[in-house]
Amino acid sequence: MESSLPKLEDLRGAAHGLMRLQDVYNLHVESLVRGHFQQISDPVDFYKLSVSDMLSGDDCFLVGKVAYDLEDYYHSVLWFEEAVRLFRGTEWSPENEGTLEDALDHLAFSHFKEIKNQLKTWITSPHRRCFFQADLNSKTGNISHALSLSRELLLHDPMNRRVHFNVEKYEKLLNENLPATSSGLTLKRPDGIYLRTRNAYEQLCQTKGSQPKHFENPSLFCDYFTNGSPALFLQPIRREIISLQPYVVLFHGFVTQAEAKNIRKYAMPGLRRSVVASGMNQATAEYRISKSAWLKESAHEVVGKLDQRITLVTGLNVQPPYAEYLQVVNYGIGGHYEPHFDHATSDSSPLYRLKTGNRVATIMIYLSPVQAGGSTAFIYANFSVPVVQNAALFWWNLHKNGQGNVDTLHAGCPVIVGNKWVANKWVHEYEQEFRRRCSLNPEE
């Protein structure tokens, strides 16, 4: 049984998932701990669970500890505060890994370290040095909080010499500075590698963006589509034009329930942590949290049928090596993929190993429903598409001249409730020359 039980990696993954939901959807931590999805700006639940369960003080302590070990004091403060609140109201259990004393100790030091980090930023910022003393004074309120937490800890552990030392240090800092002139420290989220697009990405995950509706733009429409193929005349596909720039189409009812179930079943044994391009190689990354597997047409009949259907609606050759094998991806709660391009943006990308050019198009099939979250957000185009079970989303990654389309920068929003399954088919440039012809305009 031990091999199937959650390990430390699973605990850390769950903690990161909760913090990711907290950040992307701007969730109120105290409400999240109580099993409610409420945004800081709005106390109303934007999604209600039929049965909600509370996290314990020990659960909150473990989440805070994951952030603390990474020196992420923004998150550790918020989660340790919940741990302290819950530990104060309950009796300690032998199953707990943390105690009230542990939570107080980590919370006090997190407050101090967050202050220290922000002051370090001010010291190294030349245009702000003249305001340094005033800013330091404004943050003494949080040093006072760290001091009061440490004093409370000494009531439970009066012989702790390290905490006595911390108390003396905090008292000295307070005595050396003027009284606090403001309410104290504003917690600052850690910067990420996608800081430039983070606000737009998170806003699109919370809303659908500014994409005009079909009745507002006659160029956006729904129809029964045959693509000129006799195979679709009797049963045309239901097509919805989502966007013209970039060109994004949603094919409704692209797979049946049975086909989606079989694809998930076949992929299950081969699921592994998803990787991303890293120079000439591939590696796991925090900005892509999911599991994936590759399915070949020769191994499963349903994959062959899917390839034929993709060819019918797109007109593209999707046989390897002109397209990649079907990639099946599973996103659990908190699973996501931050803003990225599907096409290669570097000549050294591993995508070119197939020697069939860049990824010209993407078709992504939704194999399961998602109760909340999990939208596909197009960052620069400023719209997002919610998960539509059994539908397929199609877009061109490259312009007709072969250049990458920057408007296809997209992201998979974190899953709040549910289990998101998708199947990706990436089509390459070669063998599509007469299927998607070049334009007379070299800029197109």
Coordinates of C-alpha atoms in Angstrom, one line a residue:
M1 CA 0.0 0.0 0.0
E2 CA 2.9 2.4 0.8
S3 CA 3.8 2.8 -2.9
S4 CA 0.3 4.1 -3.7
L5 CA 0.1 6.6 -0.8
P6 CA 0.8 10.3 -1.3
K7 CA 4.4 11.3 -1.0
L8 CA 6.2 14.6 -0.2
E9 CA 6.1 15.6 -3.9
D10 CA 2.3 15.1 -3.9
L11 CA 1.9 17.3 -0.8
R12 CA 4.0 20.1 -2.3
G13 CA 2.1 19.8 -5.6
A14 CA -1.3 20.1 -3.7
A15 CA 0.0 23.1 -1.8
H16 CA 1.3 24.8 -5.0
G17 CA -2.1 24.1 -6.6
L18 CA -4.0 25.8 -3.8
M19 CA -1.7 28.9 -3.9
R20 CA -2.1 29.0 -7.7
L21 CA -5.9 29.1 -7.4
Q22 CA -5.5 31.7 -4.7
D23 CA -3.4 34.0 -7.0
V24 CA -5.0 33.5 -10.4
Y25 CA -8.6 33.8 -9.2
N26 CA -7.8 36.3 -6.5
L27 CA -9.4 34.1 -3.9
H28 CA -9.8 35.1 -0.2
V29 CA -7.7 32.6 1.7
E30 CA -9.9 32.4 4.8
S31 CA -12.9 31.6 2.6
L32 CA -10.9 29.0 0.6
V33 CA -10.0 27.3 3.8
R34 CA -13.7 27.0 4.7
G35 CA -14.4 25.5 1.3
H36 CA -15.8 28.6 -0.4
F37 CA -14.6 30.2 -3.6
Q38 CA -14.9 33.9 -2.9
Q39 CA -12.8 36.6 -4.5
I40 CA -11.1 39.3 -2.3
S41 CA -13.2 42.0 -4.1
D42 CA -16.5 40.1 -3.9
P43 CA -17.7 38.1 -0.8
V44 CA -20.2 36.1 -3.0
D45 CA -19.2 32.5 -4.0
F46 CA -18.6 32.5 -7.7
Y47 CA -18.9 28.7 -7.6
K48 CA -20.7 26.7 -4.9
L49 CA -19.8 23.1 -4.1
S50 CA -22.6 20.7 -3.2
V51 CA -20.5 19.5 -0.2
S52 CA -17.7 21.7 1.1
D53 CA -15.1 20.6 3.5
M54 CA -12.8 22.7 5.7
L55 CA -9.1 22.6 5.8
S56 CA -7.6 22.0 9.3
G57 CA -5.0 24.1 11.0
D58 CA -2.4 21.5 10.2
D59 CA -3.4 21.5 6.5
C60 CA -2.9 25.3 6.4
F61 CA 0.4 24.9 8.3
L62 CA 1.7 22.4 5.7
V63 CA 0.7 24.8 2.8
G64 CA 2.4 27.7 4.5
K65 CA 5.5 25.5 5.2
V66 CA 5.9 24.7 1.4
A67 CA 5.9 28.5 0.7
Y68 CA 8.2 29.2 3.6
D69 CA 10.8 26.7 2.5
L70 CA 10.8 28.5 -0.9
E71 CA 11.3 31.8 0.9
D72 CA 7.9 32.9 -0.5
Y73 CA 6.8 34.9 2.5
Y74 CA 3.8 36.4 0.7
H75 CA 2.0 33.1 0.7
S76 CA 3.5 31.8 4.0
V77 CA 2.1 34.7 6.0
L78 CA -1.4 34.2 4.7
W79 CA -1.5 30.5 5.2
F80 CA 0.3 30.6 8.6
E81 CA -2.3 33.2 9.8
E82 CA -5.0 30.7 9.0
A83 CA -3.1 27.9 10.7
V84 CA -2.7 30.0 13.9
R85 CA -6.4 30.9 13.9
L86 CA -7.5 27.3 13.5
F87 CA -5.0 25.9 16.0
R88 CA -6.1 28.4 18.6
G89 CA -9.7 27.1 18.3
T90 CA -9.0 23.3 18.4
E91 CA -7.1 20.8 20.5
W92 CA -3.9 19.5 19.1
S93 CA -4.1 16.0 17.5
P94 CA -1.2 13.5 17.5
E95 CA -1.7 13.2 13.7
N96 CA -0.7 16.8 13.2
E97 CA 2.7 17.6 11.9
G98 CA 2.5 21.2 13.1
T99 CA 1.5 22.8 16.4
L100 CA 0.3 26.3 17.4
E101 CA 3.9 27.0 18.6
D102 CA 5.2 26.0 15.2
A103 CA 2.7 28.2 13.4
L104 CA 3.4 31.2 15.6
D105 CA 7.1 30.8 15.1
H106 CA 6.9 30.5 11.3
L107 CA 4.4 33.3 11.1
A108 CA 6.4 35.8 13.1
F109 CA 9.6 35.0 11.2
S110 CA 7.7 35.2 7.8
H111 CA 6.5 38.8 8.7
F112 CA 10.0 39.8 9.6
K113 CA 11.6 38.3 6.4
E114 CA 8.9 39.9 4.2
I115 CA 9.8 43.3 5.7
K116 CA 13.5 42.6 5.3
N117 CA 13.1 41.6 1.6
Q118 CA 11.0 44.7 0.8
L119 CA 13.5 47.0 2.6
K120 CA 16.3 45.4 0.7
T121 CA 14.5 46.3 -2.5
W122 CA 14.2 49.9 -1.4
I123 CA 17.9 50.1 -0.4
T124 CA 19.0 48.9 -3.9
S125 CA 16.6 51.3 -5.7
P126 CA 18.5 54.6 -6.3
H127 CA 15.4 56.8 -6.9
R128 CA 13.8 55.7 -3.6
R129 CA 16.7 56.0 -1.2
C130 CA 15.6 59.4 0.0
F131 CA 12.3 57.8 1.1
F132 CA 13.9 54.9 2.8
Q133 CA 13.6 56.1 6.4
A134 CA 10.0 57.1 6.0
D135 CA 9.2 53.7 4.5
L136 CA 11.0 51.9 7.2
N137 CA 8.9 53.7 9.8
S138 CA 5.7 52.7 8.0
K139 CA 6.6 49.1 8.3
T140 CA 7.3 49.0 12.0
G141 CA 3.7 48.0 12.6
N142 CA 4.5 44.6 11.2
I143 CA 7.6 44.3 13.3
S144 CA 5.3 44.9 16.2
H145 CA 3.1 42.1 15.0
A146 CA 6.1 39.8 14.7
L147 CA 7.0 40.8 18.2
S148 CA 3.6 40.1 19.7
L149 CA 3.5 36.7 17.9
S150 CA 6.9 35.8 19.4
R151 CA 5.8 36.9 22.9
E152 CA 2.7 34.7 22.5
L153 CA 5.0 31.8 21.5
L154 CA 7.1 32.3 24.7
L155 CA 3.9 31.8 26.8
H156 CA 3.8 28.2 25.3
D157 CA 7.6 27.7 25.2
P158 CA 9.2 30.0 27.8
M159 CA 12.7 28.3 27.5
N160 CA 13.1 28.8 23.8
R161 CA 16.4 30.8 23.5
R162 CA 16.0 31.5 19.8
V163 CA 12.6 33.1 20.3
H164 CA 14.0 35.2 23.2
F165 CA 16.8 36.4 20.8
N166 CA 14.1 37.2 18.2
V167 CA 12.1 39.2 20.7
E168 CA 15.2 41.2 21.6
K169 CA 15.9 41.9 17.9
Y170 CA 12.4 43.1 17.2
E171 CA 12.4 45.3 20.3
K172 CA 15.7 46.8 19.2
L173 CA 14.4 47.5 15.7
L174 CA 11.3 49.2 17.1
N175 CA 13.4 51.4 19.5
E176 CA 15.7 52.5 16.8
N177 CA 12.9 53.9 14.6
L178 CA 10.1 56.4 14.9
P179 CA 6.6 55.2 15.7
A180 CA 4.7 53.6 12.9
T181 CA 2.9 56.1 10.7
S182 CA 0.8 53.8 8.6
S183 CA -1.1 50.5 8.9
G184 CA 2.0 48.4 8.1
L185 CA 3.3 46.2 5.4
T186 CA 1.4 45.4 2.2
L187 CA 2.3 41.9 1.2
K188 CA 3.8 41.7 -2.3
R189 CA 3.3 38.7 -4.5
P190 CA 6.6 37.2 -5.8
D191 CA 7.4 38.0 -9.4
G192 CA 7.2 35.2 -12.0
I193 CA 8.7 34.6 -15.4
Y194 CA 5.5 35.7 -17.1
L195 CA 5.1 38.9 -15.1
R196 CA 4.5 41.0 -18.2
T197 CA 1.4 39.1 -19.1
R198 CA 0.3 37.9 -15.7
N199 CA -2.4 40.5 -15.1
A200 CA -4.0 40.0 -18.5
Y201 CA -3.8 36.2 -18.1
E202 CA -5.4 36.2 -14.7
Q203 CA -8.1 38.6 -15.7
L204 CA -9.0 36.3 -18.7
C205 CA -9.2 33.3 -16.4
Q206 CA -11.7 35.1 -14.2
T207 CA -13.7 36.5 -17.2
K208 CA -14.1 35.9 -20.9
G209 CA -12.4 39.1 -21.9
S210 CA -13.5 41.7 -24.4
Q211 CA -14.1 39.4 -27.4
P212 CA -17.3 40.7 -29.2
K213 CA -20.3 38.4 -29.2
H214 CA -21.7 37.0 -32.5
F215 CA -24.6 39.4 -32.6
E216 CA -22.1 42.3 -32.2
N217 CA -19.9 41.3 -35.1
P218 CA -21.5 39.7 -38.3
S219 CA -18.1 38.2 -39.2
L220 CA -18.5 35.9 -36.2
F221 CA -21.1 33.2 -36.8
C222 CA -22.2 29.7 -36.3
D223 CA -23.0 27.2 -39.1
Y224 CA -23.2 23.6 -40.3
F225 CA -19.8 23.1 -42.0
T226 CA -18.8 20.5 -44.6
N227 CA -15.5 21.9 -45.8
G228 CA -16.5 20.7 -49.3
S229 CA -16.1 17.1 -48.2
P230 CA -18.7 14.5 -49.3
A231 CA -18.1 12.6 -46.0
L232 CA -19.6 15.6 -44.1
F233 CA -22.6 16.3 -46.4
L234 CA -25.1 14.1 -44.5
Q235 CA -23.7 14.9 -41.1
P236 CA -22.0 18.4 -41.2
I237 CA -20.0 19.6 -38.2
R238 CA -21.3 22.4 -36.0
R239 CA -18.8 25.2 -36.4
E240 CA -18.6 28.4 -34.3
I241 CA -16.2 31.1 -35.4
I242 CA -14.7 32.4 -32.1
S243 CA -12.2 34.9 -33.4
L244 CA -10.8 36.2 -36.7
Q245 CA -7.5 37.5 -35.5
P246 CA -6.2 35.0 -34.5
Y247 CA -8.5 32.7 -36.5
V248 CA -10.0 30.4 -33.8
V249 CA -12.9 28.0 -34.4
L250 CA -14.8 25.8 -32.1
F251 CA -16.2 22.5 -33.6
H252 CA -19.1 21.4 -31.3
G253 CA -19.7 17.6 -30.8
F254 CA -16.4 16.7 -32.4
V255 CA -16.1 13.4 -30.5
T256 CA -18.7 11.2 -28.9
Q257 CA -18.9 10.4 -25.2
A258 CA -17.7 6.9 -25.9
E259 CA -14.7 8.1 -28.0
A260 CA -13.7 10.5 -25.3
K261 CA -13.9 7.8 -22.6
N262 CA -11.8 5.4 -24.7
I263 CA -9.1 8.0 -25.4
R264 CA -8.9 8.7 -21.7
K265 CA -8.7 5.0 -20.9
Y266 CA -6.0 4.3 -23.4
A267 CA -3.9 7.2 -22.2
M268 CA -4.2 6.5 -18.5
P269 CA -1.3 3.9 -18.2
G270 CA 1.1 6.1 -20.1
L271 CA 0.5 9.4 -18.2
R272 CA 3.7 11.1 -17.1
R273 CA 4.5 14.6 -15.9
S274 CA 4.3 17.0 -18.9
V275 CA 7.5 18.6 -20.2
V276 CA 8.3 21.8 -22.1
A277 CA 11.0 22.7 -24.5
S278 CA 14.2 23.8 -22.8
G279 CA 16.9 24.6 -25.3
M280 CA 17.6 21.5 -27.3
N281 CA 16.0 19.3 -24.7
Q282 CA 12.7 19.0 -22.8
A283 CA 12.2 19.4 -19.0
T284 CA 9.4 19.7 -16.4
A285 CA 8.5 23.3 -15.3
E286 CA 6.3 24.9 -12.7
Y287 CA 4.5 26.9 -15.4
R288 CA 3.1 23.7 -16.8
I289 CA 1.4 21.4 -14.3
S290 CA -0.3 18.4 -15.9
K291 CA 0.3 14.8 -17.0
S292 CA 0.4 13.6 -20.6
A293 CA 0.7 10.6 -22.8
W294 CA 1.1 10.0 -26.5
L295 CA -1.2 7.7 -28.5
K296 CA -0.4 6.3 -32.0
E297 CA -2.9 5.6 -34.6
S298 CA -1.6 2.1 -35.1
A299 CA -2.2 1.2 -31.4
H300 CA -5.8 2.4 -31.1
E301 CA -8.6 2.4 -33.7
V302 CA -10.3 5.4 -32.2
V303 CA -7.1 7.6 -32.7
G304 CA -7.2 6.7 -36.4
K305 CA -10.9 7.8 -36.7
L306 CA -10.0 11.0 -34.9
D307 CA -7.2 11.7 -37.4
Q308 CA -9.6 11.2 -40.3
R309 CA -12.1 13.6 -38.8
I310 CA -9.5 16.2 -38.2
T311 CA -8.5 15.9 -41.9
L312 CA -12.1 16.3 -43.0
V313 CA -12.8 19.5 -41.1
T314 CA -9.3 21.2 -41.6
G315 CA -8.2 19.7 -44.9
L316 CA -4.7 19.1 -43.5
N317 CA -2.5 16.0 -43.6
V318 CA -2.3 14.8 -40.0
Q319 CA -0.3 11.6 -40.6
P320 CA 3.1 11.4 -39.0
P321 CA 5.7 12.8 -39.5
Y322 CA 3.6 15.7 -40.9
A323 CA 1.8 15.9 -37.6
E324 CA 2.7 14.7 -34.2
Y325 CA 1.0 11.8 -32.4
L326 CA -2.1 12.6 -30.4
Q327 CA -1.1 14.0 -27.0
V328 CA -3.6 13.3 -24.2
V329 CA -3.3 15.7 -21.2
N330 CA -4.9 15.5 -17.8
Y331 CA -5.1 18.6 -15.6
G332 CA -6.1 18.0 -12.0
I333 CA -7.2 20.7 -9.5
G334 CA -4.8 23.6 -9.8
G335 CA -3.4 22.1 -13.1
H336 CA -2.5 24.8 -15.6
Y337 CA -0.2 25.9 -18.5
E338 CA 0.9 29.5 -18.3
P339 CA 1.1 31.8 -21.4
H340 CA 3.0 30.1 -24.2
F341 CA 3.1 29.5 -28.0
D342 CA 2.5 26.1 -29.5
H343 CA 4.9 26.9 -32.4
A344 CA 8.6 27.0 -32.0
T345 CA 10.1 30.5 -31.4
S346 CA 13.7 29.3 -31.6
D347 CA 15.7 27.5 -34.3
S348 CA 17.1 25.2 -31.7
S349 CA 13.6 23.9 -30.6
P350 CA 13.2 20.1 -30.4
L351 CA 10.1 20.5 -32.6
Y352 CA 12.3 20.6 -35.6
R353 CA 13.6 17.1 -35.0
L354 CA 10.7 15.8 -37.1
K355 CA 12.3 17.7 -40.0
T356 CA 8.8 18.7 -41.2
G357 CA 8.9 22.4 -40.2
N358 CA 7.2 24.3 -37.5
R359 CA 3.7 23.7 -36.0
V360 CA 1.3 25.4 -38.4
A361 CA -1.9 24.5 -36.6
T362 CA -3.3 23.2 -33.3
I363 CA -6.5 21.3 -32.7
M364 CA -7.4 20.7 -29.0
I365 CA -10.2 18.4 -28.2
Y366 CA -12.0 18.7 -24.8
L367 CA -12.5 15.1 -23.5
S368 CA -14.3 15.9 -20.2
P369 CA -16.4 18.6 -18.6
V370 CA -14.9 21.0 -16.0
Q371 CA -17.2 22.5 -13.3
A372 CA -15.1 25.6 -12.7
G373 CA -11.9 27.0 -14.2
G374 CA -9.8 25.5 -17.0
S375 CA -10.6 28.0 -19.7
T376 CA -8.2 28.5 -22.7
A377 CA -7.1 32.2 -22.6
F378 CA -5.7 34.0 -25.6
I379 CA -3.7 36.8 -24.0
Y380 CA -3.0 39.4 -26.7
A381 CA -6.3 38.8 -28.4
N382 CA -8.0 39.3 -25.1
F383 CA -10.6 36.6 -25.0
S384 CA -10.9 33.2 -23.3
V385 CA -12.9 30.0 -24.3
P386 CA -14.5 27.9 -21.5
V387 CA -14.2 24.1 -21.7
V388 CA -17.0 22.7 -23.9
Q389 CA -17.2 18.9 -23.4
N390 CA -16.6 16.9 -26.7
A391 CA -15.9 20.0 -28.7
A392 CA -12.6 20.8 -30.5
L393 CA -10.8 24.2 -30.6
F394 CA -8.8 24.9 -33.8
W395 CA -6.4 27.7 -34.6
W396 CA -3.5 28.6 -37.0
N397 CA -0.2 29.1 -35.2
L398 CA 1.6 30.6 -38.2
H399 CA 0.7 33.3 -40.8
K400 CA 0.6 32.2 -44.4
N401 CA 4.2 33.5 -44.9
G402 CA 5.4 31.0 -42.2
Q403 CA 6.0 33.6 -39.5
G404 CA 4.7 32.9 -36.0
N405 CA 1.4 34.6 -35.1
V406 CA 2.0 36.4 -31.8
D407 CA -1.7 36.7 -31.2
T408 CA -1.8 33.0 -30.6
L409 CA -0.1 33.4 -27.2
H410 CA -2.4 31.4 -25.0
A411 CA -2.7 29.7 -21.6
G412 CA -4.6 26.9 -19.9
C413 CA -6.2 28.5 -16.8
P414 CA -6.0 26.5 -13.5
V415 CA -8.8 24.0 -12.9
I416 CA -10.8 25.0 -9.8
V417 CA -13.3 22.1 -9.6
G418 CA -13.2 19.0 -11.8
N419 CA -10.8 17.0 -13.9
K420 CA -9.8 18.5 -17.3
W421 CA -8.8 16.1 -20.1
V422 CA -7.8 17.4 -23.5
A423 CA -6.3 15.8 -26.6
N424 CA -3.9 17.9 -28.7
K425 CA -3.0 17.4 -32.4
W426 CA -0.2 19.6 -33.7
V427 CA 0.1 19.8 -37.5
H428 CA 3.5 20.8 -39.1
E429 CA 4.2 22.9 -42.2
Y430 CA 5.5 20.3 -44.6
E431 CA 2.9 18.5 -46.8
Q432 CA 0.4 21.3 -46.2
E433 CA 1.7 23.5 -49.0
F434 CA -1.3 22.9 -51.3
R435 CA -3.7 22.5 -48.4
R436 CA -3.1 25.9 -47.0
R437 CA -1.6 27.9 -49.8
C438 CA 0.6 31.0 -49.5
S439 CA -0.8 34.4 -50.2
L440 CA 0.3 36.8 -52.9
N441 CA 0.8 39.3 -50.1
P442 CA 4.2 38.4 -48.4
E443 CA 3.1 40.2 -45.2
E444 CA 0.0 38.0 -44.7

